[in-house]
Amino acid sequence: MNLGNDTFKILIATDIHLGYLEKDAVRGNDTFVTFDEIMKHAKENEVDFILLGGDLFHDNKPSRKAMHSCLEIMRKYCMGDKPILFDIISDQAVNFGSSRFPWVNYQDENLNISTPIFSVHGNHDDPTGADGLCALDLLSCAGLVNHFGRSRSVEKLEISPILLQKGSTKIALYGIGSIPDERLYRMFVNKQVTMLRPREDEESWFNMFVIHQNRSKHGATNYIPEQFLDDFLDLVIWGHEHECKITPARNEQQLFYVTQPGSSVVTSLSPGEAVKKHIGLLRVKGRKMNLQKIPLQTVRQFLIEDVTLANHTDLFSPEQPNVMQKVQAFCQQKVEEMLEEAERDRLGNPLMPEKPLIRLRVDYSGGFEPFTTMRFSQKFVDRVANPKDILHFTRHRESKDNVKEEAIDFDMLLSRPSSEVLQLRVEDLVKEYFQTAEKNMQLSLLTEQGMGKAVQEYVDKEERDAIEELINYQLEKTQRYLQERRVEASEEKIDEEVKAETEGQSGEREKRKKMRAERKEKRKEVRDGADEAREELTGLGGRREDEVREQDCR
Amino acid sequence: MNLGNDTFKILIATDIHLGYLEKDAVRGNDTFVTFDEIMKHAKENEVDFILLGGDLFHDNKPSRKAMHSCLEIMRKYCMGDKPILFDIISDQAVNFGSSRFPWVNYQDENLNISTPIFSVHGNHDDPTGADGLCALDLLSCAGLVNHFGRSRSVEKLEISPILLQKGSTKIALYGIGSIPDERLYRMFVNKQVTMLRPREDEESWFNMFVIHQNRSKHGATNYIPEQFLDDFLDLVIWGHEHECKITPARNEQQLFYVTQPGSSVVTSLSPGEAVKKHIGLLRVKGRKMNLQKIPLQTVRQFLIEDVTLANHTDLFSPEQPNVMQKVQAFCQQKVEEMLEEAERDRLGNPLMPEKPLIRLRVDYSGGFEPFTTMRFSQKFVDRVANPKDILHFTRHRESKDNVKEEAIDFDMLLSRPSSEVLQLRVEDLVKEYFQTAEKNMQLSLLTEQGMGKAVQEYVDKEERDAIEELINYQLEKTQRYLQERRVEASEEKIDEEVKAETEGQSGEREKRKKMRAERKEKRKEVRDGADEAREELTGLGGRREDEVREQDCR
């Protein structure tokens, strides 16, 4: 493909998770270093713009350090005299309507932007609170990011593309910031998602779509099937999934390509994250495209291996008195080999951090026992970035039928440090709580759904007012209801009316019962979703787990 | 004074406290509205620059909304094509050394700044945490503020001025961001504060100094006497104090002028805050200056009055059976009168918020009783911005000798909602705790001072890691100590050594004892400082207080 004034050069990256583990003495700077590398690639390649797929920040309320580092890196790389060679021909007030400065930053006459960033938000950095602001809005207000793909309605989505033109090449850039998967799924099914298309020369546009949702099926409706997406699209850039599958894959049904750049930092010790991290240099000319993979040099190595103890009965057997020592020595040998491999791989790359992430998954089925990992960790504390959780014991596909639908043990949880408990999905805890609570203990005025959402916002997003806002909302609603019914102010009467109201709200008791039964069925799925979190608990406490399924922690 | 290319025009303001009470339904936007007004004055007056005296933000970690609003307002007013007509001739790398972009923002070729802001930080928005960042650093990194007056050393201060030149006028601008008063006092006394002066033409400079400290004496060393400041100064701009005393007052001893702009928002219902709020338009030509007061239009009115019930025995006396009703009616009448006065004053000023702040201080000495204020509040809920705390009961200079030096009742405190307790000064609580704790209960490894500071940072600044950092620091120090002494690892031995170490640390027991006695004397002062906070408790709980002294809550 010839380069020239008709060719867009776009750097694509996603899930940079600035601030992930920023307090960690070893890994604390990883996300900032890699973001710097990504921006440097953009500069060196003189791209027209940078396109990010969400989760620029790991925390909904980034720390001051994370925000400061981000501002610093952006100001360093996004500003300068390099001329911008493309135009925006769509209505910017629509494209960037959520910003206080609803126009693209490089056209602001007070800012000298050389490399504009366009980004949707992810689930980690999505808008929250009464003002509906997110971390990207601060960057947008500072003139450093063009935040797009934000919807105001929860009922329907009308996506107006940003229309970009460079010479004869025209790109229609669509995007949706992260939305709960179930809701977006429902909206697609109900035909409430519309992608607006430019009227003229419909066929002359290269149509790109940025999405930050589950791509792999996490539940019946807990993902977005590619088939849902319009078939006029040419390229879908899929954020949220951390595994690097950046080479565009053709969807033979819809006839578009999907590129999944993957995260630029390992946030869970699962196989998907062990795939070498890349960003993409996308060239678009006319309706043709080419995506060049750029391997990231600064990403900490991550090696993962599985061993099945039962396959090594030549070395040890469960009956031997000193089997534990032998197994430990075996595991240690394995880790040493992995460290050697990491070192060979790191040779000649001075940008790569010295200590790799190492995960050895030990299947101890067949009568073996897991061992406490403290001493083991000590051995590698100077050579491995994650000494505390190198080993992960699993028992593979065994006694699967015996797995009981145990309720979450709240007492156990509450006795643990809150930081660990927080790694469980709060939503699940609330659901579980409401399901296991005695009927007469349940709250009458606050719905499960509302409370679950509020508690989750409170914890996930550090949205301190979420619960208060919910309660005020419900209080006002109830007061209005009581006023309308002109209930006299006796406590008994009010109790009665409240009962009537809440039952009215949810329809009838029957409906509720049915819902509860449905939820029970779903519970298995929900529990799978919490496995990653539990894994942390297991790794630390050495608690046994049957059939722990690993999953990306996004 | 003739205007022209030799005259600096500088807008001075301080203590804007963005985000103060931002959750309040009535007052939530006050600080943002007034900041907008201040910036508008700067623009309309085409000032050369804006000079802020600290506490731009109320919270050390401003909410996303507060930061977003600030960025929005600054980008709106600070950027544009108005040319900058003055130069900086000092070494900017020294002046702005704490910034990642250590040069003045208007000389950054990528930013089109029309009105630069120069600011020191206040005690509310000072640097905290391992990275030593403050909210201003985010604005500085975004290119919107020039943060100066930051010292790295806690032992000595060398203040290099920013040297500004416009035509023939030369200003040397000195500043110190907020430092604990006692520490700065000590540094002044020990001659550890040096103000560097330009070598050439020493007499040709107009010397300005921005400071954010206690100006009124809050304790023996808990303020900065004007006499401490160098007498070569021409004008001191004093932040932190909320009362508007903006007209420059001549210090006859040092022969400089002091202007105290005062806050632009009422943060405590004390008489000082009832003084009409202003900002200043300072003109400097050669070594002459002129300060024009600009009254702020958007500031919520605040009226405060005192009544002494014993002066109205013609209307009621403590013996009457219905005295309480009469007193209430009397107070109600007073508030009505204040409301009328506020309304008259507001006439013709559409920018002023409708509901004023009203405070009626009721001296009930002479046998009267305070009454619960709930019903009273109800009457004014639609007309007063602070219906819950209109009334404040005091008993004037009575039974002063009976006031016992009661310890703070921690159980009482702990049973209250944390939001109320937080309004007490945490530092005092920690001090008090260490002083009242049994000797054998005291911590051996953590010093009172260290722990007090850490707990205060934790609460005041939401610095979550402060306590952890202190403990890690002390742990490492102790481990080092033990290693050096090669203590064998028996628990008893370690205990002994730790005892030796901690006693060594503080000198001897005697020294400690003496310090404790000194602190006891100071305790009265400390308690006075907590009065403002207690007033809140009193107002809500209706608890009686003897001789409650009001004080600015900064």
Short mmCIF file of C-alpha atoms in Angstrom, two decimals, chain A residues 23 60-61 64-65 67-68 71-72 75-76 79-81 100-101 103 108-112 128 131 133-135 137-138 140-143 462-465, chain B residues 23 60-61 64-65 67-68 71-72 75-76 79-81 100-101 103 108-112 128 131 133-135 137-138 140-143 462-465:
data_model
loop_
_atom_site.label_atom_id
_atom_site.label_comp_id
_atom_site.label_asym_id
_atom_site.label_seq_id
_atom_site.Cartn_x
_atom_site.Cartn_y
_atom_site.Cartn_z
CA LYS A 23 1.23 0.84 45.05
CA ASN A 60 -12.95 4.84 38.14
CA LYS A 61 -11.51 7.54 40.37
CA ARG A 64 -3.78 11.85 41.82
CA LYS A 65 -0.58 10.17 40.71
CA MET A 67 -4.08 11.37 36.67
CA HIS A 68 -0.90 13.41 36.93
CA LEU A 71 -1.64 14.39 31.89
CA GLU A 72 2.14 14.55 31.74
CA ARG A 75 0.95 16.78 27.10
CA LYS A 76 4.38 15.48 26.15
CA MET A 79 1.18 18.54 21.61
CA GLY A 80 3.49 19.99 19.05
CA ASP A 81 3.81 21.46 15.63
CA ARG A 100 -17.91 21.34 27.74
CA PHE A 101 -15.77 22.09 24.71
CA TRP A 103 -15.18 20.22 19.27
CA ASP A 108 -9.16 24.49 19.26
CA GLU A 109 -7.21 27.59 18.43
CA ASN A 110 -5.68 27.73 21.89
CA LEU A 111 -4.19 24.26 21.80
CA ASN A 112 -1.37 23.13 19.56
CA THR A 128 -20.76 7.69 37.40
CA ASP A 131 -22.91 14.58 37.26
CA LEU A 133 -18.61 12.45 34.68
CA CYS A 134 -15.77 10.05 34.06
CA ALA A 135 -12.01 10.34 34.19
CA ASP A 137 -13.98 14.01 30.91
CA LEU A 138 -11.21 15.61 32.92
CA SER A 140 -11.29 16.14 27.60
CA CYS A 141 -11.83 19.31 29.60
CA ALA A 142 -8.06 19.80 29.70
CA GLY A 143 -8.08 19.52 25.91
CA GLU A 462 -15.78 4.79 45.00
CA GLU A 463 -19.01 6.66 44.39
CA ARG A 464 -19.63 7.63 47.97
CA ASP A 465 -23.03 9.08 47.42
CA LYS B 23 -23.34 18.36 47.88
CA ASN B 60 -7.16 18.10 49.36
CA LYS B 61 -8.53 15.51 46.95
CA ARG B 64 -14.22 14.94 40.04
CA LYS B 65 -16.89 17.59 39.73
CA MET B 67 -11.74 19.43 39.32
CA HIS B 68 -13.84 19.35 36.18
CA LEU B 71 -10.57 23.00 34.47
CA GLU B 72 -13.58 24.25 32.54
CA ARG B 75 -9.72 26.90 30.06
CA LYS B 76 -12.56 29.34 29.33
CA MET B 79 -6.80 30.90 27.11
CA GLY B 80 -7.08 33.21 24.17
CA ASP B 81 -5.27 35.60 21.91
CA ARG B 100 7.03 18.46 35.07
CA PHE B 101 6.89 21.40 32.70
CA TRP B 103 8.34 27.00 32.69
CA ASP B 108 4.73 27.13 26.25
CA GLU B 109 4.48 27.18 22.50
CA ASN B 110 1.67 24.65 22.52
CA LEU B 111 -0.64 26.65 24.77
CA ASN B 112 -2.28 29.92 23.87
CA THR B 128 0.57 15.05 50.37
CA ASP B 131 4.60 11.62 45.47
CA LEU B 133 1.56 16.05 44.67
CA CYS B 134 -1.27 18.48 45.23
CA ALA B 135 -4.34 19.45 43.28
CA ASP B 137 -0.03 20.09 40.26
CA LEU B 138 -2.75 18.57 38.11
CA SER B 140 -0.05 22.87 36.39
CA CYS B 141 0.49 19.66 34.43
CA ALA B 142 -2.52 20.56 32.29
CA GLY B 143 -0.84 23.91 31.62
CA GLU B 462 -7.98 11.39 52.45
CA GLU B 463 -4.42 10.12 52.21
CA ARG B 464 -5.23 6.47 52.59
CA ASP B 465 -1.70 5.27 52.78
#
